[in-house]
CSV table of C-alpha atoms and ligand atoms in Angstrom, one decimal:
chain,number,residue,atom,x,y,z
A,110,MET,CA,-1.4,-11.8,-13.6
A,111,THR,CA,-2.5,-8.3,-13.2
A,112,ILE,CA,0.1,-5.6,-13.5
A,113,CYS,CA,-0.6,-2.2,-11.9
A,114,LYS,CA,-0.5,0.8,-14.4
A,115,GLN,CA,-1.5,3.5,-12.0
A,116,SER,CA,0.7,6.6,-11.6
A,117,HIS,CA,1.1,5.9,-7.8
A,118,ARG,CA,3.8,3.5,-8.8
A,119,TYR,CA,6.0,6.6,-9.1
A,120,ASN,CA,4.8,8.4,-5.9
A,121,THR,CA,7.9,9.5,-3.8
A,122,LEU,CA,5.8,8.7,-0.8
A,123,PHE,CA,6.9,5.2,-1.2
A,124,ILE,CA,10.7,5.6,-1.5
A,125,SER,CA,11.1,5.5,2.2
A,126,LEU,CA,9.4,2.0,2.5
A,127,PRO,CA,11.8,-0.8,3.5
A,128,HIS,CA,13.1,-3.1,0.9
A,129,ASP,CA,11.5,-6.5,0.5
A,130,GLN,CA,13.7,-8.6,-1.7
A,131,GLY,CA,12.7,-12.1,-0.6
A,132,GLY,CA,9.3,-11.9,0.8
A,133,GLU,CA,6.1,-13.2,-0.7
A,134,GLY,CA,4.9,-9.7,-1.5
A,135,ARG,CA,7.9,-8.3,-3.2
A,136,HIS,CA,6.4,-8.1,-6.7
A,137,LYS,CA,3.2,-6.6,-5.5
A,138,CYS,CA,2.4,-2.9,-6.0
A,139,CYS,CA,2.9,-1.0,-2.8
A,140,GLY,CA,0.8,1.9,-4.0
A,141,CYS,CA,-2.2,-0.5,-4.2
A,142,ALA,CA,-1.3,-1.9,-0.8
A,143,TYR,CA,-1.2,1.6,0.6
A,144,ASP,CA,-4.7,2.3,-1.0
A,145,GLN,CA,-6.0,-1.0,0.4
A,146,GLY,CA,-4.7,-0.1,3.9
A,147,TYR,CA,-6.1,3.6,3.5
A,148,ARG,CA,-9.5,2.3,2.6
A,149,ALA,CA,-9.5,-0.2,5.6
A,150,GLY,CA,-8.3,2.6,7.9
A,151,LEU,CA,-10.9,5.1,6.8
A,152,ALA,CA,-13.6,2.4,7.5
A,153,ARG,CA,-11.6,1.4,10.7
A,154,THR,CA,-12.3,-2.2,9.9
A,155,GLY,CA,-9.7,-3.5,12.4
A,156,GLN,CA,-8.2,-5.5,9.7
A,157,VAL,CA,-4.6,-4.5,9.8
A,158,TRP,CA,-3.1,-7.0,7.5
A,159,VAL,CA,-2.6,-6.7,3.7
A,160,ASP,CA,-4.4,-8.9,1.4
A,161,LEU,CA,-1.6,-9.8,-1.1
A,162,ALA,CA,-3.8,-11.9,-3.3
A,163,ALA,CA,-5.9,-8.9,-4.1
A,164,LEU,CA,-3.0,-6.7,-5.1
A,165,PRO,CA,-1.7,-6.4,-8.8
A,166,ASP,CA,1.9,-6.8,-9.4
A,167,SER,CA,4.2,-3.9,-10.1
A,168,GLN,CA,7.2,-3.9,-12.4
A,169,ALA,CA,8.3,-0.3,-12.3
A,170,GLY,CA,8.6,2.9,-10.3
A,171,THR,CA,9.3,3.6,-6.6
A,172,VAL,CA,7.1,0.8,-5.5
A,173,ARG,CA,9.1,-2.1,-6.9
A,174,HIS,CA,10.6,-4.4,-4.4
A,175,LYS,CA,9.1,-2.5,-1.5
A,176,SER,CA,7.3,-4.1,1.5
A,177,PRO,CA,3.6,-4.1,0.8
A,178,GLN,CA,3.0,-4.9,4.6
A,179,ALA,CA,4.7,-1.5,5.4
A,180,ALA,CA,2.7,0.2,2.8
A,181,PHE,CA,-0.5,-1.2,3.9
A,182,ALA,CA,0.4,-0.1,7.6
A,183,ASP,CA,1.1,3.5,6.5
A,184,GLY,CA,-2.1,3.6,4.4
A,185,TYR,CA,-4.1,2.2,7.3
A,186,ARG,CA,-2.6,4.8,9.8
A,187,ASP,CA,-3.4,7.7,7.4
A,188,GLY,CA,-6.9,6.4,6.7
A,189,VAL,CA,-7.7,6.2,10.5
A,190,ARG,CA,-6.5,9.7,11.0
A,191,GLU,CA,-8.5,11.0,8.1
A,192,SER,CA,-11.6,9.2,9.4
A,193,TYR,CA,-11.3,11.2,12.6
A,194,ARG,CA,-10.9,14.4,10.7
A,195,HIS,CA,-14.2,13.7,8.9
A,196,ALA,CA,-15.8,13.0,12.3
A,197,GLY,CA,-14.7,16.5,13.5
B,355,LIG,ZN1,-0.7,0.0,-7.8
């Protein structure tokens, strides 16, 4: 099992995410879920669900036991907004 070692585990952006204690994704890294959503949003793929299988686990930081679905949705929204900024 892959464990996320990236510094986004401690990003305070993720503190406000809802807790996910019992869900399938509760051990997944929400920082990586956000990045995955952001990339999808930037490309406006229309794929608005998180690919849990592609995410590494996280065992520390602010992303622990947070909802990766919510993190992905936040990332997707930010990515879509950023894509329009580039389009000018
Ligand atoms: Zn991560």
